[in-house]
Each structure stands twice: as C-alpha cells, then as structure tokens.
C-alpha cells in the first residue's frame, strides 16, 4: 500500500468493510486468509515441482480451490450431475479431477505459430476442446495437472501466458481487435497494453485484490471492447487541444448486481495511460471492500464515493497531478464485432469471422493458423463477442481466406442469429451452472436460421445465454438475455429453462448509449421452447416497432 493511500480515512459506520487503507489488513474471511498466507502467484512453482509429479490428490484445498486460479486453472464440473442438484451438493461433490484452463490474449495478435501451439494444446491435452471467450481468452477443458509444465512450456515459446487469467487479479485485457490496422482508428492502444503488461502483469503487489479486476482499452470508434462493463476502461477520443488520447471509465461490472461504468470526465494521454491504470487498480486494492465477496468489486466503491471523489483520490493520492478534462466518446460508428471484410489503412484487409457461440476446437485453431500463413496474413485477434479477426490479408487473397474460413466452420457472413448470440460455459463444465448453454444456443440458432430465413433484420437482435444467475455471458446487455434456472412448466414438471431479460445493449451494439435490460417478471421459458419464444419476439418486434426503434 502507498504511504499516501493511508491519508484519506472514511468515517467508520459500524463494522469494518475490510478496506486495507481504512480498516487495516486483518483478513475477514477465508478467501482473504489464504491470500494473505501465500501469494497466489507462488503456486506455479508447486504445480511444476510437486503436483505435476504427485497428481491431483496431492493438492491441498487452498491451492486447488484458490491459488490455482492465479494461473488460469479452475476445477471443472463432474459430468452427469443435473442442474437441479447444483445448489444441493457441496462444491467438492460437483468437482471433477480435471481443470478448465484460460490462456489470455489481451487483444494481441496470435501468429500462425501461436495458433499452432494453441491447437496442439487442445488436441494433446484438452480432448480437442477450445472456446473463444468474450474476454478474448482461449478456454480449454479436461486439463490434467500433470500436463501443466508442458502446456506452459509450449505457450511460452510463442509468448502466451495464463498468468492471472483468473483469481483476484488484473484479468486478461480486452483490447481492440483492429488496433493499429483500422483506417478509421482514433488511437492505437497496442503500446499502452504492452506497457501495462510489461510493468504490472504478475506483479505480486497487484496480485491480492479484493476481487477480479477487468480492463478494456480501445482506440476504435466502434467501441469494440464493451467498455461499460469493465472495472477500468480507456476509450479513444480526440481532445480539441491535446489531440488523440483516452476517456477514462471506471466501476462497470454485471453479475447479480449489474452496474455500468461511469466516466470520470478526464482526458488521459497515451503516456499517462499506464500510470492511470496503475492508480485505478491500486485504489481498488487499497479501498475495495474485502469483507464480503459479493460486495467486493470496484463498482460498490464507486457507488459509495461517486465519480468526483474517485477522481480526486486518483489525482491527489495516486498520480500526484491533475488530469485534463476531456470529451466523451462519440456514438459507435459500426458494429464492434468486426465480422466481414474491411479495408485496412495500408490497403490490405481485416476479416472477421464467427464460430457458433465461440466454440472452436484444436483442429480449427490449427487449421486457421495454416490458412492465415497460406494467404500471407499476419495472424488473428480474438474479439469481445466470441469472434475472431484475421489481420493484414493481402487484397488479392481475401476471397481465398473467406472460402477457407467457411470450410472450417468460421463464417464471415453469418446469419444475424449466429452473429449476435453469445453463450457462457454452462452445465457442460461449470460447477455453478444450472442449465446447458452452448448446445442450447447452437440448436436455437440453427432453428431460427431456418424459420426466419427470408425475414429482413435491419437491426441486430442479440441473444445472450447464461447457465446461472451470474452474468458471464452479459445477459443484462442483450436485447434478449436469458438467465438459466430450473423452471416449473404448466404441467408442474421441473425442466431446464431461463428467466428472460429484455432490452439491454451496449454503445457498441449500435445504441445511442448503453443500457441494462430489464427482468420481465414471471417470464420464464423452457430451454426446449427457446426457438419458439425468440421467433415470437423477433416477429412481433418487426411488426410493431416504432420507426427505427432498436
Ligand atoms: Fe458458469 Fe454461471 Fe458463469 Fe455460466 S454464468 S459460466 S453457468 S458461473
């Protein structure tokens, strides 16, 4: 903690909230205890030297359920346990002896060599699984602890890592997938992300946060990183006197208490950006509420402080200088998923393609790498919408690339349903899940593509599918958001289904401004009836909307 950070004291109202800078560092719950006892980053050495040799049973509980996350590892759900039993069983009863593993990409380019390595890890160690997550990670399943040393060795040959991919840490950055290449870019955030990672990724001083900390940085006018739902976001703007730089947003997050990020009204230059990011994360570390994990995200501190005080503390205690006032970003100019063929500023093209709900496989990743190399493109970036974008495609090879992608199941001209549907991991692998998500969403997309084949949809209608009340698939920011639960049908039968939320959206979804969807009280849909329900909503929306209403 900085010496400065202790200067501001809040008046105590009753019991301690566990804010280090106010209440001291006494751990107030078991999570805080195990983090204080030994930094999560230290577990990697034990994995490599002990657990990889001695196996799953040698792993003590605090490492297995706690510190492993600091290196991107979670135990996955045991197959065959239905969602109705999720809340009835103890966590260890739901747990398999295999892991989910996240590899962070941080908006960076994945070269053909990196794609080959990612593909080989899937094929050799993950039973062929690989998902593109909406945080630009690659997520594997069926990982054994014995294989982790070799997986890290392979990743490191191509500059990839799992450091702080999960846990109470600075998680993977969302970065604009078209950074540095788009003709209409305001500012290229690549150097800022690289500098923040170089200085702070794996920094033990930032590896015991109250909860996870999510960052997003873009300089593209499509606002392509879902900046409203990150703990800290830097969004490209042009200052009338100072030129291109960033608008700073803080305190966004969804889950069961959703809250959109707010602007502090400051203008941040590229040179200031790493320090500002460091200031915000240290405010979170020092002042975040650690007593209850459900109240620990930065959004709760922002709700109490307000933007004015947040800015004051950032400038006075952490930066030591004032930031200039600055403008807000303009309305998004194009969809932030970058699907389709687009011309770059150097005359080459970038090409965005959609898998179905982010699901790829080891062989898909390997094939993409081979294809990218064959057409002379430079590599692939992942998007915040579970898509991928191929960069630097020579103009005369675009058609060849498009056909090649299509042949391996990646569409550059997806149906509106495939393009705008996002699904979380769900019951297949997630211990918290109550219902299936990926397969249900994929079947719904296939059905809607048939039923609504001739229907002209001039505005996107997004469908986000969550397997439980958490919001990994950002349901409150979708036109139709679905929260997994067991529902009771009219016949009294208990079946997997969803609570419906309607009318959410982010600025990047072609909205005037972002807004959270609303729960439609009592509106629950059985998973099996999802295509019927979505079809009805779409047809009714088209028939009854007011002008260009979204
Ligand atoms: Fe698991 Fe729930 Fe997150 Fe889906 S929303 S991945 S089911 S915790």
PDB file of N, CA and C and ligand atoms in Angstrom, residues 102 139 423-427 429-435 437 465-473, ligand 1:
ATOM      1  N   UNK A 102      -7.561 -21.151 -18.749  1.00  0.00           N
ATOM      2  CA  UNK A 102      -7.688 -19.981 -19.626  1.00  0.00           C
ATOM      3  C   UNK A 102      -6.316 -19.463 -20.024  1.00  0.00           C
ATOM      4  N   UNK A 139     -10.196 -20.837 -23.887  1.00  0.00           N
ATOM      5  CA  UNK A 139     -10.527 -21.637 -22.706  1.00  0.00           C
ATOM      6  C   UNK A 139     -10.563 -23.111 -23.080  1.00  0.00           C
ATOM      7  N   UNK A 423     -22.904 -17.262 -25.598  1.00  0.00           N
ATOM      8  CA  UNK A 423     -23.297 -18.186 -24.518  1.00  0.00           C
ATOM      9  C   UNK A 423     -22.110 -18.437 -23.606  1.00  0.00           C
ATOM     10  N   UNK A 424     -22.370 -18.569 -22.313  1.00  0.00           N
ATOM     11  CA  UNK A 424     -21.307 -18.875 -21.358  1.00  0.00           C
ATOM     12  C   UNK A 424     -21.009 -20.379 -21.379  1.00  0.00           C
ATOM     13  N   UNK A 425     -20.158 -20.820 -20.469  1.00  0.00           N
ATOM     14  CA  UNK A 425     -19.736 -22.236 -20.464  1.00  0.00           C
ATOM     15  C   UNK A 425     -20.890 -23.177 -20.143  1.00  0.00           C
ATOM     16  N   UNK A 426     -21.683 -22.844 -19.132  1.00  0.00           N
ATOM     17  CA  UNK A 426     -22.854 -23.650 -18.812  1.00  0.00           C
ATOM     18  C   UNK A 426     -22.546 -25.001 -18.185  1.00  0.00           C
ATOM     19  N   UNK A 427     -23.577 -25.843 -18.147  1.00  0.00           N
ATOM     20  CA  UNK A 427     -23.535 -27.056 -17.318  1.00  0.00           C
ATOM     21  C   UNK A 427     -22.513 -28.091 -17.792  1.00  0.00           C
ATOM     22  N   UNK A 429     -19.394 -27.814 -18.219  1.00  0.00           N
ATOM     23  CA  UNK A 429     -18.145 -27.789 -17.459  1.00  0.00           C
ATOM     24  C   UNK A 429     -18.176 -26.909 -16.206  1.00  0.00           C
ATOM     25  N   UNK A 430     -19.181 -26.051 -16.047  1.00  0.00           N
ATOM     26  CA  UNK A 430     -19.142 -25.061 -14.963  1.00  0.00           C
ATOM     27  C   UNK A 430     -19.835 -25.590 -13.708  1.00  0.00           C
ATOM     28  N   UNK A 431     -19.151 -25.499 -12.572  1.00  0.00           N
ATOM     29  CA  UNK A 431     -19.697 -26.046 -11.323  1.00  0.00           C
ATOM     30  C   UNK A 431     -20.890 -25.244 -10.803  1.00  0.00           C
ATOM     31  N   UNK A 432     -21.022 -23.988 -11.234  1.00  0.00           N
ATOM     32  CA  UNK A 432     -22.136 -23.163 -10.749  1.00  0.00           C
ATOM     33  C   UNK A 432     -23.371 -23.276 -11.632  1.00  0.00           C
ATOM     34  N   UNK A 433     -23.223 -23.937 -12.776  1.00  0.00           N
ATOM     35  CA  UNK A 433     -24.305 -23.907 -13.770  1.00  0.00           C
ATOM     36  C   UNK A 433     -25.525 -24.705 -13.331  1.00  0.00           C
ATOM     37  N   UNK A 434     -26.669 -24.226 -13.820  1.00  0.00           N
ATOM     38  CA  UNK A 434     -27.933 -24.910 -13.557  1.00  0.00           C
ATOM     39  C   UNK A 434     -28.473 -25.521 -14.855  1.00  0.00           C
ATOM     40  N   UNK A 435     -28.145 -24.891 -15.986  1.00  0.00           N
ATOM     41  CA  UNK A 435     -28.642 -25.415 -17.270  1.00  0.00           C
ATOM     42  C   UNK A 435     -27.530 -25.403 -18.317  1.00  0.00           C
ATOM     43  N   UNK A 437     -25.934 -24.323 -21.878  1.00  0.00           N
ATOM     44  CA  UNK A 437     -25.983 -23.054 -22.615  1.00  0.00           C
ATOM     45  C   UNK A 437     -25.519 -23.185 -24.066  1.00  0.00           C
ATOM     46  N   UNK A 465     -26.891 -16.035 -23.468  1.00  0.00           N
ATOM     47  CA  UNK A 465     -27.399 -17.178 -22.713  1.00  0.00           C
ATOM     48  C   UNK A 465     -26.459 -17.507 -21.547  1.00  0.00           C
ATOM     49  N   UNK A 466     -26.976 -17.409 -20.335  1.00  0.00           N
ATOM     50  CA  UNK A 466     -26.224 -17.715 -19.113  1.00  0.00           C
ATOM     51  C   UNK A 466     -26.740 -19.007 -18.496  1.00  0.00           C
ATOM     52  N   UNK A 467     -25.841 -19.758 -17.870  1.00  0.00           N
ATOM     53  CA  UNK A 467     -26.263 -21.013 -17.257  1.00  0.00           C
ATOM     54  C   UNK A 467     -26.685 -20.882 -15.808  1.00  0.00           C
ATOM     55  N   UNK A 468     -26.584 -19.668 -15.221  1.00  0.00           N
ATOM     56  CA  UNK A 468     -26.948 -19.468 -13.815  1.00  0.00           C
ATOM     57  C   UNK A 468     -27.135 -17.976 -13.572  1.00  0.00           C
ATOM     58  N   UNK A 469     -27.417 -17.532 -12.352  1.00  0.00           N
ATOM     59  CA  UNK A 469     -27.659 -16.092 -12.134  1.00  0.00           C
ATOM     60  C   UNK A 469     -26.424 -15.197 -12.300  1.00  0.00           C
ATOM     61  N   UNK A 470     -25.227 -15.768 -12.355  1.00  0.00           N
ATOM     62  CA  UNK A 470     -24.086 -14.914 -12.669  1.00  0.00           C
ATOM     63  C   UNK A 470     -24.251 -14.414 -14.101  1.00  0.00           C
ATOM     64  N   UNK A 471     -23.323 -13.565 -14.535  1.00  0.00           N
ATOM     65  CA  UNK A 471     -23.571 -12.988 -15.858  1.00  0.00           C
ATOM     66  C   UNK A 471     -22.345 -13.066 -16.750  1.00  0.00           C
ATOM     67  N   UNK A 472     -21.770 -14.271 -16.826  1.00  0.00           N
ATOM     68  CA  UNK A 472     -20.569 -14.404 -17.658  1.00  0.00           C
ATOM     69  C   UNK A 472     -20.876 -14.084 -19.111  1.00  0.00           C
ATOM     70  N   UNK A 473     -22.106 -14.320 -19.561  1.00  0.00           N
ATOM     71  CA  UNK A 473     -22.451 -14.007 -20.954  1.00  0.00           C
ATOM     72  C   UNK A 473     -23.173 -12.658 -21.054  1.00  0.00           C
TER      73      UNK A 473
HETATM   74 FE1  LIG B   1     -20.906 -20.715 -15.045  1.00  0.00          FE
HETATM   75 FE2  LIG B   1     -22.975 -19.181 -14.406  1.00  0.00          FE
HETATM   76 FE3  LIG B   1     -20.752 -18.058 -15.447  1.00  0.00          FE
HETATM   77 FE4  LIG B   1     -22.305 -19.523 -16.983  1.00  0.00          FE
HETATM   78  S1  LIG B   1     -22.903 -17.577 -15.992  1.00  0.00           S
HETATM   79  S2  LIG B   1     -20.072 -19.703 -16.867  1.00  0.00           S
HETATM   80  S3  LIG B   1     -23.029 -21.086 -15.608  1.00  0.00           S
HETATM   81  S4  LIG B   1     -20.922 -19.101 -13.476  1.00  0.00           S
END
